[in-house]
């Protein structure tokens, strides 16, 4: 592959993937297609040489634009999505448009131009697990989405599978656990708590704080996606995880410790409706078939690096902070 289109490449996970490709695949040119919604930021791509990157400000639902881009690329990695659960509960309509209709537009273009297509999804399509259940999600776990967000991602996964089987589109899917790292919007759990401390606010914790997420550093997600794009079997799904299960209290306590604060220096807030209890990924298939391994296996070290990034990049996150907190306050969160 000499050229790839990355949808949502100015967002958190997408931009980290673009940086990873530029740093690790010197012969690949990246075209980023991003609508620059509130969660996209052109500055996320700062520092990438002009000869390695083409940025296109546009919508994945724009059939003409997508067709033009797919006519001259080898592959597409599809990150673009509305992804915040709270927002999907308040207004599901943008999630249906971007996550379902947008994926359809991309698949049709991939079909016309025989473009290798990789669809990036989430472990939230599987619903949740009980806190005392030793099981983890696998590629065979039935879908059981809980929110408008996860249901639209489940729908987009099904579209990809149908286009592989019906039309022969050369596509793969990955479902990943929760990412952390630089460039993540301050509405998300880890950067919200970090920037609360940095801006003189008390961190917030939903419900009883026992909800478990399986954390992975975004660089490890990026390397896994590339392994699937390069060596994955067409039509297959691969789960991406780094054995990083931690409940929200543990994560918050680690953030507080990084700032030298006490373990009780936060506020409890009301729980999110339908809040999933536990996610856990079994990535054995990815590791066995493609030989992938995570490199960030020390969560505390990765979190410390993330805290330092937000400390050093106040100009990046501060413009969005006030509006984000005002929205949460209106919701009692």
C-alpha positions as a printed Julia matrix, in Angstrom:
333×3 Matrix{Float64}:
   0.0     0.0    0.0
   1.41    3.34  -1.07
  -1.6     5.53  -0.28
  -4.41    5.31   2.26
  -7.45    7.39   3.14
  -8.05    7.78   6.86
 -11.56    8.95   7.73
 -11.83   10.82  11.01
  -8.09   11.31  10.88
  -8.22   14.59  12.82
  -9.98   12.97  15.77
  -8.37   11.35  18.78
  -7.75    7.75  17.67
  -7.57    8.61  13.97
  -4.9    11.29  14.37
  -2.81    9.02  16.56
  -3.02    6.39  13.82
  -1.93    8.94  11.2
   1.1     9.89  13.31
   1.92    6.19  13.76
   1.76    5.52  10.01
   3.93    8.52   9.18
   6.47    7.46  11.8
   6.51    3.74  10.96
   5.59    3.4    7.26
   7.86    5.82   5.37
   6.57    4.9    1.9
   2.88    5.51   2.65
   1.07    8.75   1.84
  -1.96    9.53   4.04
  -5.06   11.43   2.97
  -7.19   12.48   5.94
 -10.9    13.05   5.39
 -12.47   14.77   8.38
 -15.56   16.92   8.89
 -13.9    18.76  11.79
 -16.86   18.47  14.14
 -16.26   19.51  17.75
 -14.24   16.28  18.27
 -11.93   16.86  15.29
  -8.99   19.24  15.44
  -6.64   20.12  12.59
  -3.95   20.76  15.19
  -3.95   17.04  16.01
  -1.96   16.57  12.79
   0.58   19.32  13.46
   4.18   18.42  12.7
   3.46   15.94   9.91
   5.44   16.83   6.75
   3.35   18.19   3.88
   4.66   15.57   1.46
   3.3    12.77   3.67
  -0.17   14.15   4.32
  -3.11   15.54   2.35
  -5.91   16.97   4.47
  -9.45   17.1    3.05
 -12.15   18.9    5.03
 -15.3    17.01   4.17
 -18.1    14.67   5.17
 -18.06   10.89   4.74
 -21.71   11.17   3.66
 -20.64   13.24   0.63
 -20.81   10.57  -2.08
 -19.06   12.63  -4.76
 -16.13   13.57  -2.54
 -15.7    10.04  -1.2
 -15.78    8.61  -4.72
 -13.12   11.05  -5.87
 -10.8    10.11  -3.0
 -11.34    6.36  -3.4
 -10.55    6.55  -7.13
  -6.89    7.22  -6.3
  -6.12    5.27  -3.12
  -5.11    1.73  -2.23
  -6.92    1.47   1.1
  -9.22    3.19   3.57
  -9.1     2.98   7.36
 -12.44    4.14   8.67
 -12.26    5.84  12.09
 -14.86    8.56  11.5
 -17.74    8.25  13.97
 -19.85   10.04  16.46
 -18.63    8.29  19.58
 -19.67    9.89  22.87
 -22.33    7.88  24.72
 -23.78   10.84  26.61
 -24.26   12.75  23.35
 -25.97    9.75  21.74
 -28.44    9.57  24.61
 -29.25   13.27  24.3
 -29.6    13.2   20.48
 -29.15    9.96  18.51
 -29.69   11.48  15.04
 -26.05   12.48  14.24
 -24.97    8.98  15.24
 -27.35    7.39  12.75
 -26.21    9.7    9.97
 -22.45    9.43  10.47
 -22.06    5.91  11.8
 -24.6     4.15   9.58
 -25.17    6.28   6.48
 -21.53    7.38   6.33
 -20.27    3.8    6.51
 -22.66    2.85   3.7
 -21.29    5.63   1.48
 -17.72    4.48   2.11
 -18.54    0.83   1.43
 -20.18    1.68  -1.87
 -17.1     3.65  -2.95
 -14.84    0.78  -1.85
 -16.97   -1.57  -3.96
 -16.77    0.63  -7.07
 -13.01    1.13  -6.86
 -11.93   -2.18  -5.26
 -10.34   -0.36  -2.33
  -9.06   -2.37   0.64
 -11.31   -1.28   3.53
 -10.76   -1.56   7.27
 -13.59   -0.63   9.61
 -12.71    0.47  13.14
 -15.39   -0.4   15.68
 -15.81   -0.72  19.43
 -16.22   -3.41  22.08
 -19.42   -1.64  23.14
 -21.34   -3.49  20.4
 -21.21   -6.57  22.66
 -23.04   -4.88  25.53
 -21.49   -5.51  28.92
 -20.37   -8.25  31.28
 -21.14   -8.73  34.96
 -18.45   -7.53  37.34
 -18.03  -11.06  38.74
 -18.05  -12.78  35.32
 -14.61  -14.17  34.37
 -15.53  -14.16  30.66
 -14.16  -11.71  28.1
 -15.49  -10.65  24.73
 -14.33  -12.71  21.74
 -15.05  -12.47  18.02
 -17.92  -14.94  18.59
 -19.67  -12.95  21.33
 -23.24  -12.06  20.28
 -24.02   -8.38  19.73
 -26.03   -6.74  22.51
 -25.57   -2.94  22.25
 -26.86   -0.79  25.1
 -26.86    2.78  23.8
 -27.71    4.68  20.62
 -23.95    5.01  20.03
 -23.15    1.31  20.33
 -26.24    0.28  18.36
 -25.19    2.46  15.42
 -21.68    0.98  15.54
 -23.22   -2.5   15.59
 -25.26   -1.57  12.53
 -22.18   -0.34  10.69
 -20.32   -3.57  11.51
 -23.19   -5.55  10.0
 -23.1    -3.42   6.85
 -19.4    -4.19   6.41
 -20.01   -7.93   6.77
 -22.87   -7.8    4.28
 -20.8    -5.89   1.69
 -18.0    -8.47   2.02
 -20.35  -11.39   1.5
 -22.69   -9.88  -1.09
 -20.34   -7.72  -3.15
 -16.87   -9.09  -2.39
 -15.59   -5.87  -0.8
 -12.1    -6.48   0.61
 -12.86   -5.48   4.18
 -11.93   -6.33   7.75
 -13.3    -5.16  11.1
 -11.66   -4.5   14.45
 -13.43   -3.97  17.75
 -11.22   -2.24  20.28
 -11.39   -1.53  23.99
 -11.14    1.96  25.52
  -8.22    4.02  24.24
  -6.18    6.55  26.19
  -3.32    8.85  25.2
  -2.72   12.32  23.7
  -5.23   14.35  21.65
  -8.35   12.92  23.36
 -11.23   15.38  23.74
 -11.85   16.66  27.26
 -15.37   15.18  27.32
 -13.9    11.68  27.74
 -13.27   10.17  31.16
  -9.47   10.25  31.5
  -8.79   13.67  29.89
 -11.79   15.16  31.67
 -10.37   14.25  35.07
  -6.84   15.33  34.15
  -7.98   18.7   32.85
 -10.32   19.18  35.81
  -7.31   19.06  38.1
  -5.24   21.26  35.8
  -8.03   23.88  35.68
  -8.7    23.88  39.42
 -11.84   21.74  39.38
 -12.56   18.6   41.34
 -12.65   15.4   39.28
 -16.03   13.64  38.82
 -16.98    9.99  39.1
 -20.15    8.38  37.72
 -22.4     6.2   39.86
 -20.55    3.82  42.18
 -17.31    4.03  40.17
 -17.06    0.25  39.82
 -17.67    0.15  36.06
 -14.74   -1.67  34.43
 -13.09   -0.69  31.16
 -10.29   -2.49  29.33
  -7.73    0.24  28.62
  -5.27    0.29  25.71
  -2.79    2.97  24.72
  -3.71    4.49  21.38
  -0.27    3.67  19.93
  -0.97   -0.01  20.51
  -4.35    0.36  18.84
  -2.63    1.97  15.86
  -0.07   -0.82  15.45
  -2.84   -3.43  15.7
  -4.94   -1.72  13.01
  -1.95   -1.64  10.68
  -1.27   -5.34  11.28
  -4.89   -6.14  10.35
  -4.81   -3.85   7.3
  -1.61   -5.47   6.07
  -2.06   -9.13   7.07
  -5.66   -9.64   8.2
  -7.89  -12.12   6.41
 -10.63  -10.51   4.32
 -14.04  -10.78   5.97
 -12.61  -11.43   9.42
 -13.1    -9.52  12.68
 -10.25   -9.03  15.14
 -10.6    -7.84  18.73
  -7.9    -5.43  19.92
  -7.06   -5.31  23.62
  -4.08   -5.07  25.95
  -5.37   -6.86  29.08
  -5.9    -3.5   30.76
  -9.03   -4.02  32.87
  -9.48   -1.38  35.56
 -12.53    0.08  37.23
 -13.16    3.8   37.13
 -12.2     4.31  40.77
  -8.78    2.75  40.13
  -8.21    4.97  37.11
  -9.28    8.11  38.96
  -7.11    7.25  41.95
  -4.13    6.83  39.63
  -4.8    10.28  38.14
  -5.12   11.84  41.6
  -1.88   10.16  42.68
  -0.1    11.52  39.61
  -0.99   15.02  40.84
  -0.1    14.31  44.46
  -3.75   14.47  45.54
  -5.59   12.29  48.05
  -7.78    9.37  46.92
 -10.98   11.09  48.05
 -10.43   14.47  46.38
 -13.23   14.1   43.83
 -17.02   14.45  43.6
 -19.58   11.72  42.95
 -22.12   12.5   40.19
 -25.26   10.72  39.02
 -24.78    7.71  36.81
 -25.24    7.66  33.05
 -28.49    5.98  31.87
 -27.85    2.37  30.85
 -24.21    2.59  31.94
 -22.45   -0.68  30.92
 -20.79   -2.42  33.86
 -17.76   -4.15  32.41
 -15.91   -4.52  29.12
 -13.1    -7.03  28.67
 -11.34   -8.03  25.44
  -9.79  -11.36  24.52
  -7.32  -10.5   21.74
  -5.95  -14.05  21.38
  -6.96  -14.31  17.71
  -5.12  -11.12  16.76
  -2.01  -12.21  18.64
  -1.99  -15.78  17.35
  -2.83  -15.13  13.7
  -1.04  -11.83  13.09
   1.69  -11.9   15.75
   0.66   -8.56  17.25
   1.65   -7.6   20.79
   1.02   -4.37  22.77
   4.11   -2.38  23.7
   2.47   -0.23  26.41
   1.88   -2.92  29.01
   2.41   -0.64  32.03
  -0.82    1.36  32.49
   0.64    3.56  35.23
   3.53    4.62  32.99
   1.23    5.25  30.02
  -1.14    7.26  32.19
   1.75    9.34  33.58
   2.83   10.15  30.01
  -0.75   11.13  29.18
  -1.02   13.39  32.23
   2.23   15.08  31.22
   0.98   15.59  27.65
  -2.1    17.45  28.9
   0.04   19.42  31.32
   2.29   20.52  28.46
  -0.53   21.2   25.95
  -2.93   23.5   27.76
  -3.39   25.62  24.63
  -4.76   22.52  22.88
  -7.43   21.5   25.41
  -8.37   24.73  27.18
 -10.59   26.23  24.41
 -13.03   23.31  24.69
 -12.98   22.93  28.46
 -15.48   25.57  29.61
 -18.22   24.56  27.19
 -17.71   20.87  27.97
 -18.03   21.39  31.72
 -21.06   23.65  31.27
 -22.78   20.86  29.34
 -21.97   18.3   32.01
 -23.14   20.62  34.77
 -26.49   21.05  33.02
 -26.82   17.26  33.01
 -25.93   17.0   36.72
 -22.65   15.29  35.86
